[in-house]
Structure formats: structure tokens, C-alpha cells
Amino acid sequence: MTEPSQTEVHQIAAAPARTASYEADPAEVRRVLLLYSGGLDTSVMLKWIQDEYGAEVVCLTVNLGQPGEDYAAVRDKALKLGAVDCHVVDAREEFARDFLAPAIKANALYGGGYPLFTALGRPLIAKLAVDYARQAGCDTIAHGCTGKGNDQVRIETTIATLGPELKVIAPVRSWQMGREEEIAYAREHGIPVKGGTESAPYSIDDNLWGRSSEGRWIEDLTHAPEDDVFQLVTRPEQAPDEPELVTLEFERGVPVALDGTRLGLVELLERVGALGAKHGVGIVDHIEDRIVGLKVRDIYEVPAAAIVLPAHQELEHLVGTIHQNQFKTGLDQKWGYLVYAGLWWEPLRSDLDAYMEAVNAQVTGTIGLKLYRGSARVVTRESPNAVYDATLASFAESGGLFSQTASPGFIELWSLQSRMAHQLRRRDEDA
Ligand code: ARG
């Protein structure tokens, strides 16, 4: 049964141009590790790789805390579609400890609004792909990224860095099947397709730290968000009319307790996320500059990050000096950009982490926030390391640390250059 569309696909794919050294030579693909999500693209890939290359496919599905995912069903689907094996790896602990905790310490936000959940997940997913490819004797790793996004950069950078002996194929990038052709291919090959042909879904990516939607009307910048895009966060207008106070306790920059209950980071973030989602917190409508030149609009739902990041930043400001606080902002931004840009393994990132660690050694204390209809506002702060003393206003009470009577002398010196410059300019104007 060779449908015309299928033949076309075969022809297009028969001689893909290879640009980079890590791209696979089709003749040498024997056993492929496929990063498998269970969705349409990667399911079509799973069949297509077997047919096209005559290769065996081992699937890897990584659990980074995608809400509501049925991993047993994903695994069953992979095996039904001919995968020789399908590993489902729960990497939530590692993700939280090695990726999210450093991101919190670096107040990581790209473009002022995107907490980088996808960008943080990709290097871990690709690192696991390298590990499992080696373990399973695969020569090639396949992923489902398109040629338009950042994710291909993050995944392939990681593979080329950590697994230089491995090759990469990215069928979705090279095969040029549209959605209709993919659905036709799926139908021909007994791959279950959810929903109709006409209702293309949003392109979704999610994990413990947030959820993104792209595509459809989101690409129309004049189009205000439609309600159906919000699958995680309650819309603020439907959130409870009663505010809720939450406290987050941090130790050395990492949240360790919610409302006085000590929790592991994964569970803490899940619970904070649920609270934020209930109160409409963490909706971000964002235009960002992609690494590959394009601008993109994303609708983000980031209820955990929208609470944890401001709380962390508030505490960090309280325990840091003005000089540390001003300096760190620039480093935070650099850290976020490296991660966004797929350079997780770049040594500058770990150099910066050393600084983040040093500063965060002091970031211990408790922040209270009020959640109410879309906002999370810091209302209380407490820290044994706060560079703050309410008694400093008085010389006697402060034990001689601070004297208001010294202020005029300070002001005279502090303003010296500005005053001189001002007079020079007045002299020039008057002349
Ligand atoms: N724009 C974000 C980023 O570049 C989110 C991408 C979401 N990925 C996806 N495959 N839908 O990190």
C-alpha cells in the first residue's frame, strides 16, 4: 500500500543533505534511540524510522513532571508501534535538584517573563538520551524538534557535547510532512490520532516548572488569549475571591518548606504550583527573541515559578549588600541567556554557578506572599542574615553603627563631583 503522499515522503527523505558532522548518514543508521513523547510527531517518527532506515528503535520517555501524563499508556503505544523497548525515566528529582535549584538561585527569567522551564529540561532530556543510547547500543538519537525552534539547538548541542560518537536525526525537520500528511501517514500505519484533522492543537511543552502553548491564533499578535489555552492556571476572573497567604522557607537559596511543612523540592514545587494555579497566578503572554533569529509569541502558565522566583529574589535582596545586589542582576541575566540559548554545558555557566552558590549561602529565611486573583505579592520577610536593622535609625540604639548627625558630612562629599560639574555647565551657559 503505497499512497502517493508516502512515496513523496520517501523521496524527500532518501537523500537528506547533511550539514553538520553529527548528522547521521542514512546508510549507517542501525539502531536509534528515539526521544518519544507519545504525541503525533514522535509516533509517526517511530514508524517512519523503522520503514525508512530499516533500523531498530528504542524509545525513551522522560518524566519531568508533565501534569496528567499517563506514562504506562505512552510505553504501550511505543511497543505497539514496533519499538524494541521503551524506557520511561522519572527524572523529576534530578531536574529539580540539578536544574531548577540553580535556576532559582540565579533568578532565571528570560526576556523578563519566561522562567525557562523548557530550556532547563532539554539538556537533561538529551543527557539521558546519550546515557540510554549508549546503554542500548544505539548509534543514533532521534528527536521530534522542527527546524524553527530553540529546542533543536538545546538537544543537539547537548548530544554533540556529551556523546560525540553518536549521530542525530531530526525527521520532522527534514521530512517536510505537513500536519495533514502526518495524519494520513498515521492512519495508514495504524497510529492512533486524537482529535480531527481540522482542529490542529496548540504546540504544548510542559514540566514541573511550567507550561507553554504556541501556534494557532497565538501567532497573531493582535489576538488576545482565548480561554481554552489555559489548561493549568485558573483564569484570574474565575479565581477565588478570598486571598490566600502562603509562606516559603528557603535554605541557602533553595525552598525547603511551604507553610511550615518541610518538603522535598519536587513535591514543594508541585504544591506551590497547585496553589498558584488555583489563584490565577503565573499567566505570561510573551514575545521572545529565539536563538534562531525568529521572534515567537508564547502563552506561558508558570504558577510555581511566579511564586518561588519573586520570593527568592526578595530574600536575596534582603541578605545581600547593595553592591552584591546590583552586580548579581547582570550575572543572573547572563545565566538565563546561556540556558535559553542551549549552552547549558558551557563552562561560563558553571563559573557563574560558583558565584550564585557564594551569594546564596546567605539566602536563608522565610517569605510570605499573598495570592489573589492573578497576583502573588510579597507581604512578609524574615531572615537571620538580613542586612537590616530597624534600630539603626538611632545612634544610641544602634550601638554606634550609624549616626544621623554624620549625614550632612556624607552628603557634602557624596555630591561633590555632581555639584562641581553642574557649576561648570552653568558657567558655559552664562558665557
Ligand atoms: N519558547 C520557549 C523556548 O524556546 C518554549 C518552547 C516550547 N517548546 C515546544 N516544543 N513547544 O524555550
mmCIF file with all atom_site columns, N, CA and C in Angstrom, residues 345-374:
data_model
loop_
_atom_site.group_PDB
_atom_site.id
_atom_site.type_symbol
_atom_site.label_atom_id
_atom_site.label_alt_id
_atom_site.label_comp_id
_atom_site.label_asym_id
_atom_site.label_entity_id
_atom_site.label_seq_id
_atom_site.pdbx_PDB_ins_code
_atom_site.Cartn_x
_atom_site.Cartn_y
_atom_site.Cartn_z
_atom_site.occupancy
_atom_site.B_iso_or_equiv
_atom_site.pdbx_formal_charge
_atom_site.auth_seq_id
_atom_site.auth_comp_id
_atom_site.auth_asym_id
_atom_site.auth_atom_id
_atom_site.pdbx_PDB_model_num
ATOM 1  N N  . TRP A 1 345 ? 25.994 23.422 28.869 1.00 0.00 ? 345 TRP A N  1
ATOM 2  C CA . TRP A 1 345 ? 27.277 22.769 29.157 1.00 0.00 ? 345 TRP A CA 1
ATOM 3  C C  . TRP A 1 345 ? 28.458 23.706 28.998 1.00 0.00 ? 345 TRP A C  1
ATOM 4  N N  . GLU A 1 346 ? 28.194 24.970 28.696 1.00 0.00 ? 346 GLU A N  1
ATOM 5  C CA . GLU A 1 346 ? 29.245 25.986 28.546 1.00 0.00 ? 346 GLU A CA 1
ATOM 6  C C  . GLU A 1 346 ? 29.875 26.265 29.919 1.00 0.00 ? 346 GLU A C  1
ATOM 7  N N  . PRO A 1 347 ? 31.213 26.245 29.987 1.00 0.00 ? 347 PRO A N  1
ATOM 8  C CA . PRO A 1 347 ? 31.858 26.449 31.301 1.00 0.00 ? 347 PRO A CA 1
ATOM 9  C C  . PRO A 1 347 ? 31.493 27.772 31.966 1.00 0.00 ? 347 PRO A C  1
ATOM 10 N N  . LEU A 1 348 ? 31.203 28.799 31.188 1.00 0.00 ? 348 LEU A N  1
ATOM 11 C CA . LEU A 1 348 ? 30.812 30.064 31.818 1.00 0.00 ? 348 LEU A CA 1
ATOM 12 C C  . LEU A 1 348 ? 29.588 29.868 32.714 1.00 0.00 ? 348 LEU A C  1
ATOM 13 N N  . ARG A 1 349 ? 28.695 28.946 32.316 1.00 0.00 ? 349 ARG A N  1
ATOM 14 C CA . ARG A 1 349 ? 27.500 28.719 33.133 1.00 0.00 ? 349 ARG A CA 1
ATOM 15 C C  . ARG A 1 349 ? 27.901 28.155 34.496 1.00 0.00 ? 349 ARG A C  1
ATOM 16 N N  . SER A 1 350 ? 28.810 27.204 34.513 1.00 0.00 ? 350 SER A N  1
ATOM 17 C CA . SER A 1 350 ? 29.201 26.668 35.820 1.00 0.00 ? 350 SER A CA 1
ATOM 18 C C  . SER A 1 350 ? 30.090 27.657 36.588 1.00 0.00 ? 350 SER A C  1
ATOM 19 N N  . ASP A 1 351 ? 30.849 28.467 35.877 1.00 0.00 ? 351 ASP A N  1
ATOM 20 C CA . ASP A 1 351 ? 31.592 29.544 36.565 1.00 0.00 ? 351 ASP A CA 1
ATOM 21 C C  . ASP A 1 351 ? 30.604 30.465 37.289 1.00 0.00 ? 351 ASP A C  1
ATOM 22 N N  . LEU A 1 352 ? 29.557 30.839 36.561 1.00 0.00 ? 352 LEU A N  1
ATOM 23 C CA . LEU A 1 352 ? 28.539 31.721 37.157 1.00 0.00 ? 352 LEU A CA 1
ATOM 24 C C  . LEU A 1 352 ? 27.871 31.031 38.344 1.00 0.00 ? 352 LEU A C  1
ATOM 25 N N  . ASP A 1 353 ? 27.646 29.713 38.213 1.00 0.00 ? 353 ASP A N  1
ATOM 26 C CA . ASP A 1 353 ? 27.033 28.971 39.318 1.00 0.00 ? 353 ASP A CA 1
ATOM 27 C C  . ASP A 1 353 ? 27.861 29.078 40.595 1.00 0.00 ? 353 ASP A C  1
ATOM 28 N N  . ALA A 1 354 ? 29.170 29.125 40.439 1.00 0.00 ? 354 ALA A N  1
ATOM 29 C CA . ALA A 1 354 ? 30.015 29.249 41.627 1.00 0.00 ? 354 ALA A CA 1
ATOM 30 C C  . ALA A 1 354 ? 29.701 30.558 42.352 1.00 0.00 ? 354 ALA A C  1
ATOM 31 N N  . TYR A 1 355 ? 29.484 31.593 41.570 1.00 0.00 ? 355 TYR A N  1
ATOM 32 C CA . TYR A 1 355 ? 29.130 32.882 42.189 1.00 0.00 ? 355 TYR A CA 1
ATOM 33 C C  . TYR A 1 355 ? 27.730 32.819 42.808 1.00 0.00 ? 355 TYR A C  1
ATOM 34 N N  . MET A 1 356 ? 26.814 32.196 42.080 1.00 0.00 ? 356 MET A N  1
ATOM 35 C CA . MET A 1 356 ? 25.438 32.059 42.584 1.00 0.00 ? 356 MET A CA 1
ATOM 36 C C  . MET A 1 356 ? 25.443 31.317 43.928 1.00 0.00 ? 356 MET A C  1
ATOM 37 N N  . GLU A 1 357 ? 26.259 30.264 44.003 1.00 0.00 ? 357 GLU A N  1
ATOM 38 C CA . GLU A 1 357 ? 26.365 29.491 45.243 1.00 0.00 ? 357 GLU A CA 1
ATOM 39 C C  . GLU A 1 357 ? 26.871 30.373 46.380 1.00 0.00 ? 357 GLU A C  1
ATOM 40 N N  . ALA A 1 358 ? 27.895 31.160 46.086 1.00 0.00 ? 358 ALA A N  1
ATOM 41 C CA . ALA A 1 358 ? 28.501 32.006 47.119 1.00 0.00 ? 358 ALA A CA 1
ATOM 42 C C  . ALA A 1 358 ? 27.462 32.975 47.686 1.00 0.00 ? 358 ALA A C  1
ATOM 43 N N  . VAL A 1 359 ? 26.738 33.621 46.808 1.00 0.00 ? 359 VAL A N  1
ATOM 44 C CA . VAL A 1 359 ? 25.726 34.583 47.273 1.00 0.00 ? 359 VAL A CA 1
ATOM 45 C C  . VAL A 1 359 ? 24.612 33.859 48.032 1.00 0.00 ? 359 VAL A C  1
ATOM 46 N N  . ASN A 1 360 ? 24.171 32.720 47.477 1.00 0.00 ? 360 ASN A N  1
ATOM 47 C CA . ASN A 1 360 ? 23.024 32.025 48.051 1.00 0.00 ? 360 ASN A CA 1
ATOM 48 C C  . ASN A 1 360 ? 23.328 31.341 49.382 1.00 0.00 ? 360 ASN A C  1
ATOM 49 N N  . ALA A 1 361 ? 24.604 31.254 49.735 1.00 0.00 ? 361 ALA A N  1
ATOM 50 C CA . ALA A 1 361 ? 24.954 30.703 51.047 1.00 0.00 ? 361 ALA A CA 1
ATOM 51 C C  . ALA A 1 361 ? 24.259 31.487 52.165 1.00 0.00 ? 361 ALA A C  1
ATOM 52 N N  . GLN A 1 362 ? 23.923 32.753 51.888 1.00 0.00 ? 362 GLN A N  1
ATOM 53 C CA . GLN A 1 362 ? 23.253 33.596 52.892 1.00 0.00 ? 362 GLN A CA 1
ATOM 54 C C  . GLN A 1 362 ? 21.730 33.593 52.763 1.00 0.00 ? 362 GLN A C  1
ATOM 55 N N  . VAL A 1 363 ? 21.219 33.012 51.662 1.00 0.00 ? 363 VAL A N  1
ATOM 56 C CA . VAL A 1 363 ? 19.794 33.187 51.356 1.00 0.00 ? 363 VAL A CA 1
ATOM 57 C C  . VAL A 1 363 ? 18.953 32.163 52.114 1.00 0.00 ? 363 VAL A C  1
ATOM 58 N N  . THR A 1 364 ? 18.803 32.441 53.387 1.00 0.00 ? 364 THR A N  1
ATOM 59 C CA . THR A 1 364 ? 18.046 31.587 54.293 1.00 0.00 ? 364 THR A CA 1
ATOM 60 C C  . THR A 1 364 ? 17.030 32.467 54.998 1.00 0.00 ? 364 THR A C  1
ATOM 61 N N  . GLY A 1 365 ? 15.795 31.995 55.061 1.00 0.00 ? 365 GLY A N  1
ATOM 62 C CA . GLY A 1 365 ? 14.765 32.794 55.713 1.00 0.00 ? 365 GLY A CA 1
ATOM 63 C C  . GLY A 1 365 ? 13.401 32.460 55.144 1.00 0.00 ? 365 GLY A C  1
ATOM 64 N N  . THR A 1 366 ? 12.426 33.269 55.495 1.00 0.00 ? 366 THR A N  1
ATOM 65 C CA . THR A 1 366 ? 11.047 32.963 55.117 1.00 0.00 ? 366 THR A CA 1
ATOM 66 C C  . THR A 1 366 ? 10.370 34.184 54.507 1.00 0.00 ? 366 THR A C  1
ATOM 67 N N  . ILE A 1 367 ? 9.687  33.933 53.416 1.00 0.00 ? 367 ILE A N  1
ATOM 68 C CA . ILE A 1 367 ? 8.958  34.994 52.719 1.00 0.00 ? 367 ILE A CA 1
ATOM 69 C C  . ILE A 1 367 ? 7.480  34.625 52.714 1.00 0.00 ? 367 ILE A C  1
ATOM 70 N N  . GLY A 1 368 ? 6.636  35.589 53.043 1.00 0.00 ? 368 GLY A N  1
ATOM 71 C CA . GLY A 1 368 ? 5.193  35.369 52.971 1.00 0.00 ? 368 GLY A CA 1
ATOM 72 C C  . GLY A 1 368 ? 4.628  36.093 51.762 1.00 0.00 ? 368 GLY A C  1
ATOM 73 N N  . LEU A 1 369 ? 3.736  35.430 51.062 1.00 0.00 ? 369 LEU A N  1
ATOM 74 C CA . LEU A 1 369 ? 3.120  36.058 49.893 1.00 0.00 ? 369 LEU A CA 1
ATOM 75 C C  . LEU A 1 369 ? 1.607  35.963 49.978 1.00 0.00 ? 369 LEU A C  1
ATOM 76 N N  . LYS A 1 370 ? 0.975  36.947 49.399 1.00 0.00 ? 370 LYS A N  1
ATOM 77 C CA . LYS A 1 370 ? -0.479 36.928 49.310 1.00 0.00 ? 370 LYS A CA 1
ATOM 78 C C  . LYS A 1 370 ? -0.870 36.613 47.872 1.00 0.00 ? 370 LYS A C  1
ATOM 79 N N  . LEU A 1 371 ? -1.620 35.533 47.702 1.00 0.00 ? 371 LEU A N  1
ATOM 80 C CA . LEU A 1 371 ? -2.082 35.134 46.379 1.00 0.00 ? 371 LEU A CA 1
ATOM 81 C C  . LEU A 1 371 ? -3.519 35.607 46.222 1.00 0.00 ? 371 LEU A C  1
ATOM 82 N N  . TYR A 1 372 ? -3.749 36.333 45.165 1.00 0.00 ? 372 TYR A N  1
ATOM 83 C CA . TYR A 1 372 ? -5.107 36.820 44.969 1.00 0.00 ? 372 TYR A CA 1
ATOM 84 C C  . TYR A 1 372 ? -5.353 37.151 43.514 1.00 0.00 ? 372 TYR A C  1
ATOM 85 N N  . ARG A 1 373 ? -6.237 36.444 42.883 1.00 0.00 ? 373 ARG A N  1
ATOM 86 C CA . ARG A 1 373 ? -6.706 36.740 41.533 1.00 0.00 ? 373 ARG A CA 1
ATOM 87 C C  . ARG A 1 373 ? -5.606 37.200 40.570 1.00 0.00 ? 373 ARG A C  1
ATOM 88 N N  . GLY A 1 374 ? -4.650 36.310 40.387 1.00 0.00 ? 374 GLY A N  1
ATOM 89 C CA . GLY A 1 374 ? -3.632 36.569 39.370 1.00 0.00 ? 374 GLY A CA 1
ATOM 90 C C  . GLY A 1 374 ? -2.365 37.204 39.899 1.00 0.00 ? 374 GLY A C  1
#
